[in-house]
mmCIF file of C-alpha atoms in Angstrom:
data_model
loop_
_atom_site.group_PDB
_atom_site.id
_atom_site.type_symbol
_atom_site.label_atom_id
_atom_site.label_comp_id
_atom_site.label_asym_id
_atom_site.label_seq_id
_atom_site.Cartn_x
_atom_site.Cartn_y
_atom_site.Cartn_z
ATOM 1 C CA MET C 249 27.884 -6.390 -21.338
ATOM 2 C CA SER C 250 25.293 -7.458 -18.770
ATOM 3 C CA TYR C 251 22.853 -5.313 -16.861
ATOM 4 C CA SER C 252 20.806 -5.631 -13.708
ATOM 5 C CA LEU C 253 17.461 -4.381 -12.421
ATOM 6 C CA THR C 254 16.783 -4.272 -8.673
ATOM 7 C CA THR C 255 13.235 -3.570 -7.536
ATOM 8 C CA TYR C 256 11.680 -2.776 -4.178
ATOM 9 C CA VAL C 257 8.184 -2.612 -2.767
ATOM 10 C CA VAL C 258 8.147 0.689 -0.913
ATOM 11 C CA ASP C 259 5.895 3.511 0.242
ATOM 12 C CA LEU C 260 6.753 5.959 -2.524
ATOM 13 C CA ASP C 261 5.485 8.964 -0.553
ATOM 14 C CA VAL C 262 7.789 8.122 2.348
ATOM 15 C CA LEU C 263 10.688 7.561 -0.040
ATOM 16 C CA HIS C 264 10.128 10.894 -1.803
ATOM 17 C CA ALA C 265 9.746 12.723 1.503
ATOM 18 C CA SER C 266 13.155 11.461 2.649
ATOM 19 C CA VAL C 267 14.877 13.667 0.085
ATOM 20 C CA GLY C 268 15.602 16.980 1.749
ATOM 21 C CA SER C 269 13.906 15.868 4.965
ATOM 22 C CA LYS C 270 16.955 16.797 7.092
ATOM 23 C CA ASP C 271 16.105 13.728 9.188
ATOM 24 C CA ASP C 272 19.413 12.985 10.914
ATOM 25 C CA LYS C 273 17.899 10.012 12.742
ATOM 26 C CA LEU C 274 17.086 8.438 9.383
ATOM 27 C CA ARG C 275 20.658 9.003 8.204
ATOM 28 C CA ARG C 276 22.078 7.382 11.326
ATOM 29 C CA MET C 277 19.722 4.391 11.087
ATOM 30 C CA ILE C 278 20.699 3.806 7.455
ATOM 31 C CA GLY C 279 24.375 3.997 8.405
ATOM 32 C CA GLY C 280 23.857 1.520 11.236
ATOM 33 C CA ARG C 281 21.800 -1.028 9.321
ATOM 34 C CA PHE C 282 24.026 -1.099 6.251
ATOM 35 C CA LYS C 283 27.374 -0.381 7.926
ATOM 36 C CA GLN C 284 29.387 -3.197 6.355
ATOM 37 C CA ARG C 285 27.759 -2.926 2.945
ATOM 38 C CA LEU C 286 28.346 0.826 2.818
ATOM 39 C CA SER C 287 32.014 0.235 3.628
ATOM 40 C CA GLY C 288 32.139 -2.318 0.828
ATOM 41 C CA PHE C 289 30.608 0.210 -1.551
ATOM 42 C CA ASP C 290 33.275 2.775 -0.675
ATOM 43 C CA ASP C 291 36.000 0.174 -1.168
ATOM 44 C CA HIS C 292 34.599 -0.656 -4.604
ATOM 45 C CA PHE C 293 34.384 3.016 -5.596
ATOM 46 C CA SER C 294 37.584 4.125 -3.854
ATOM 47 C CA HIS C 295 38.578 6.087 -6.977
ATOM 48 C CA VAL C 296 35.746 8.525 -6.195
ATOM 49 C CA SER C 297 37.006 9.503 -2.753
ATOM 50 C CA GLU C 298 40.589 9.503 -4.026
ATOM 51 C CA ALA C 299 39.515 12.105 -6.596
ATOM 52 C CA GLY C 300 37.838 14.226 -3.916
ATOM 53 C CA GLY C 301 34.303 12.936 -4.454
ATOM 54 C CA PRO C 302 31.806 12.025 -1.741
ATOM 55 C CA SER C 303 31.791 8.768 0.196
ATOM 56 C CA ILE C 304 28.478 6.942 0.115
ATOM 57 C CA ARG C 305 27.758 8.122 3.665
ATOM 58 C CA ASP C 306 28.434 11.722 2.601
ATOM 59 C CA ALA C 307 26.137 11.216 -0.373
ATOM 60 C CA ILE C 308 23.342 9.818 1.819
ATOM 61 C CA ARG C 309 23.731 12.815 4.113
ATOM 62 C CA ALA C 310 23.512 15.198 1.144
ATOM 63 C CA VAL C 311 20.368 13.516 -0.218
ATOM 64 C CA ILE C 312 18.644 13.677 3.161
ATOM 65 C CA GLU C 313 19.791 17.276 3.671
ATOM 66 C CA GLY C 314 18.751 18.261 0.148
ATOM 67 C CA GLY C 315 22.327 19.206 -0.803
ATOM 68 C CA PRO C 316 24.868 20.433 -1.450
ATOM 69 C CA PHE C 317 25.730 18.144 -4.355
ATOM 70 C CA ASP C 318 28.839 17.747 -6.470
ATOM 71 C CA GLU C 319 27.318 17.482 -9.958
ATOM 72 C CA GLN C 320 30.182 15.407 -11.392
ATOM 73 C CA TYR C 321 29.391 12.552 -8.992
ATOM 74 C CA GLY C 322 25.690 12.220 -9.748
ATOM 75 C CA PHE C 323 25.892 8.439 -9.773
ATOM 76 C CA VAL C 324 26.987 8.348 -6.113
ATOM 77 C CA TYR C 325 23.856 10.274 -5.108
ATOM 78 C CA GLY C 326 21.799 7.881 -7.220
ATOM 79 C CA TYR C 327 23.220 4.978 -5.253
ATOM 80 C CA ALA C 328 22.605 6.913 -2.017
ATOM 81 C CA TYR C 329 18.951 7.200 -3.021
ATOM 82 C CA GLN C 330 18.885 3.442 -3.572
ATOM 83 C CA TRP C 331 20.176 2.847 -0.036
ATOM 84 C CA ILE C 332 17.400 5.082 1.296
ATOM 85 C CA CYS C 333 14.906 3.110 -0.800
ATOM 86 C CA GLU C 334 16.231 -0.189 0.516
ATOM 87 C CA PHE C 335 15.954 1.111 4.080
ATOM 88 C CA HIS C 336 12.278 2.016 3.634
ATOM 89 C CA GLY C 337 11.344 -0.877 1.370
ATOM 90 C CA ARG C 338 11.841 -4.565 0.711
ATOM 91 C CA THR C 339 13.879 -6.043 -2.118
ATOM 92 C CA LEU C 340 11.850 -8.057 -4.620
ATOM 93 C CA PHE C 341 12.834 -11.262 -6.450
ATOM 94 C CA ASN C 342 14.714 -10.215 -9.581
ATOM 95 C CA ASN C 343 16.374 -13.352 -10.954
ATOM 96 C CA ASP C 344 14.673 -12.805 -14.319
ATOM 97 C CA PHE C 345 16.396 -9.414 -14.566
ATOM 98 C CA SER C 346 19.871 -9.943 -13.113
ATOM 99 C CA PRO C 347 22.025 -10.403 -15.024
ATOM 100 C CA MET C 348 20.352 -9.557 -18.327
ATOM 101 C CA ARG C 349 21.378 -8.626 -21.823
ATOM 102 C CA SER C 350 20.821 -5.315 -23.587
ATOM 103 C CA GLY C 351 17.251 -4.987 -24.872
ATOM 104 C CA TRP C 352 15.762 -7.430 -22.355
ATOM 105 C CA LEU C 353 13.511 -4.831 -20.723
ATOM 106 C CA GLU C 354 12.037 -3.911 -24.094
ATOM 107 C CA THR C 355 11.515 -7.598 -24.901
ATOM 108 C CA VAL C 356 9.641 -8.183 -21.642
ATOM 109 C CA ASP C 357 7.461 -5.109 -22.197
ATOM 110 C CA LYS C 358 6.521 -6.382 -25.663
ATOM 111 C CA GLY C 359 5.505 -9.675 -24.085
ATOM 112 C CA LEU C 360 3.410 -7.903 -21.469
ATOM 113 C CA ALA C 361 1.773 -5.780 -24.171
ATOM 114 C CA GLU C 362 0.924 -8.888 -26.191
ATOM 115 C CA LEU C 363 -1.040 -10.056 -23.163
ATOM 116 C CA GLY C 364 -2.770 -6.691 -22.817
ATOM 117 C CA VAL C 365 -0.715 -5.535 -19.819
ATOM 118 C CA THR C 366 0.114 -1.889 -20.477
ATOM 119 C CA ALA C 367 -0.327 -0.258 -17.053
ATOM 120 C CA VAL C 368 3.275 -1.002 -16.103
ATOM 121 C CA GLY C 369 6.481 -1.573 -18.020
ATOM 122 C CA VAL C 370 10.002 -2.462 -17.015
ATOM 123 C CA GLU C 371 11.644 -0.409 -19.750
ATOM 124 C CA GLU C 372 10.857 2.794 -17.859
ATOM 125 C CA PHE C 373 13.237 1.638 -15.117
ATOM 126 C CA GLY C 374 16.013 1.820 -17.709
ATOM 127 C CA PHE C 375 15.322 5.400 -18.786
ATOM 128 C CA GLY C 376 14.092 7.222 -15.698
ATOM 129 C CA ARG C 377 16.111 9.456 -13.412
ATOM 130 C CA VAL C 378 16.344 9.914 -9.686
ATOM 131 C CA PRO C 379 14.168 12.741 -8.335
ATOM 132 C CA SER C 380 15.144 16.383 -8.105
ATOM 133 C CA PRO C 381 17.182 17.973 -6.588
ATOM 134 C CA LEU C 382 19.579 15.039 -6.972
ATOM 135 C CA PRO C 383 21.943 15.578 -9.906
ATOM 136 C CA ASP C 384 21.391 13.250 -12.846
ATOM 137 C CA PRO C 385 23.866 10.381 -13.031
ATOM 138 C CA GLU C 386 25.682 10.456 -16.341
ATOM 139 C CA LEU C 387 24.880 6.812 -17.035
ATOM 140 C CA GLU C 388 23.576 4.907 -14.024
ATOM 141 C CA PRO C 389 21.740 4.146 -11.931
ATOM 142 C CA CYS C 390 18.556 4.768 -13.886
ATOM 143 C CA TYR C 391 15.367 4.837 -11.834
ATOM 144 C CA GLY C 392 11.636 4.361 -12.239
ATOM 145 C CA GLU C 393 8.440 3.763 -10.281
ATOM 146 C CA TRP C 394 5.113 1.976 -10.528
ATOM 147 C CA SER C 395 2.379 3.520 -8.412
ATOM 148 C CA LEU C 396 -0.079 1.458 -6.389
ATOM 149 C CA THR C 397 -2.797 2.406 -8.892
ATOM 150 C CA GLU C 398 -0.667 1.230 -11.822
ATOM 151 C CA CYS C 399 0.072 -2.061 -10.064
ATOM 152 C CA ARG C 400 -3.640 -2.679 -9.435
ATOM 153 C CA LYS C 401 -4.489 -1.942 -13.063
ATOM 154 C CA ALA C 402 -1.697 -4.200 -14.323
ATOM 155 C CA LEU C 403 -3.041 -7.098 -12.247
ATOM 156 C CA GLU C 404 -6.522 -6.559 -13.693
ATOM 157 C CA GLN C 405 -5.059 -6.631 -17.190
ATOM 158 C CA TRP C 406 -3.053 -9.762 -16.382
ATOM 159 C CA GLU C 407 -6.141 -11.561 -15.089
ATOM 160 C CA ALA C 408 -7.887 -10.780 -18.385
ATOM 161 C CA ALA C 409 -5.081 -12.392 -20.410
ATOM 162 C CA THR C 410 -5.767 -15.851 -21.830
ATOM 163 C CA GLU C 411 -3.781 -18.945 -20.961
ATOM 164 C CA GLU C 412 -3.264 -19.470 -24.685
ATOM 165 C CA GLY C 413 -1.688 -16.041 -24.954
ATOM 166 C CA LYS C 414 0.614 -16.744 -22.042
ATOM 167 C CA ALA C 415 1.610 -20.120 -23.484
ATOM 168 C CA ALA C 416 2.474 -18.460 -26.805
ATOM 169 C CA LEU C 417 5.170 -16.306 -25.191
ATOM 170 C CA ASP C 418 8.803 -17.347 -25.050
ATOM 171 C CA PRO C 419 9.172 -19.170 -21.694
ATOM 172 C CA ALA C 420 11.860 -16.754 -20.468
ATOM 173 C CA VAL C 421 9.670 -13.750 -21.326
ATOM 174 C CA LEU C 422 6.677 -15.353 -19.606
ATOM 175 C CA SER C 423 8.753 -16.011 -16.495
ATOM 176 C CA ALA C 424 9.884 -12.367 -16.410
ATOM 177 C CA ALA C 425 6.323 -11.155 -16.961
ATOM 178 C CA GLU C 426 5.131 -13.345 -14.096
ATOM 179 C CA SER C 427 7.842 -11.823 -11.887
ATOM 180 C CA CYS C 428 6.521 -8.366 -12.764
ATOM 181 C CA MET C 429 3.034 -9.426 -11.725
ATOM 182 C CA ASP C 430 4.420 -10.870 -8.481
ATOM 183 C CA TRP C 431 5.944 -7.444 -7.794
ATOM 184 C CA CYS C 432 2.546 -5.870 -8.402
ATOM 185 C CA ARG C 433 0.791 -8.372 -6.121
ATOM 186 C CA THR C 434 3.291 -7.707 -3.342
ATOM 187 C CA ALA C 435 2.860 -3.954 -3.760
ATOM 188 C CA VAL C 436 -0.943 -4.138 -3.760
ATOM 189 C CA ALA C 437 -0.989 -6.394 -0.700
ATOM 190 C CA ALA C 438 1.209 -3.881 1.122
ATOM 191 C CA GLY C 439 -0.630 -0.829 -0.178
ATOM 192 C CA ARG C 440 2.615 0.473 -1.651
ATOM 193 C CA GLY C 441 4.345 0.989 -4.983
ATOM 194 C CA VAL C 442 7.374 -0.426 -6.770
ATOM 195 C CA ALA C 443 10.696 1.395 -7.232
ATOM 196 C CA GLY C 444 13.363 0.063 -9.584
ATOM 197 C CA PHE C 445 17.047 0.799 -10.166
ATOM 198 C CA PHE C 446 18.726 -0.196 -13.434
ATOM 199 C CA PHE C 447 22.515 -0.608 -13.692
#
């Protein structure tokens, strides 16, 4: 089975504030920008609406309104939160993480740690949960964040790593670690953080 990690550079405060904001303009703008993709999502998950669950547009509305939520469809609200994140943020290059095998996030974090980079880790994207009051998805999407401060610290740690240490890593792990540092650079340059969704 393969997995995927999608990351965004985003103002985390703005993202968090969207939940329960009751900002109908935001909801309408998201629906307009992603109209075709949202329809494609509903087509893919047609079994949800057929069972009486929320459409993705209904889920986005519920997240922005702060509820009500149907607890058995937690994953739909998790995806709704991702659409809100994508609206506010910018998707980052993730070819080193999509598709990927089980255990890859842990492998990359071990490589980062070997280089002394401990301020950030990709494994947390695979275990975190979307913020309250959204119901927890049973399985996915998992969610995590790196703050601007964590990204800055990670870059400092990366700069202190030796070229010999980097060369000693498996090339695929080094490439993934470099992608992580590119995410941090992009976030620092924008004065924002990184949000990640694991599927």
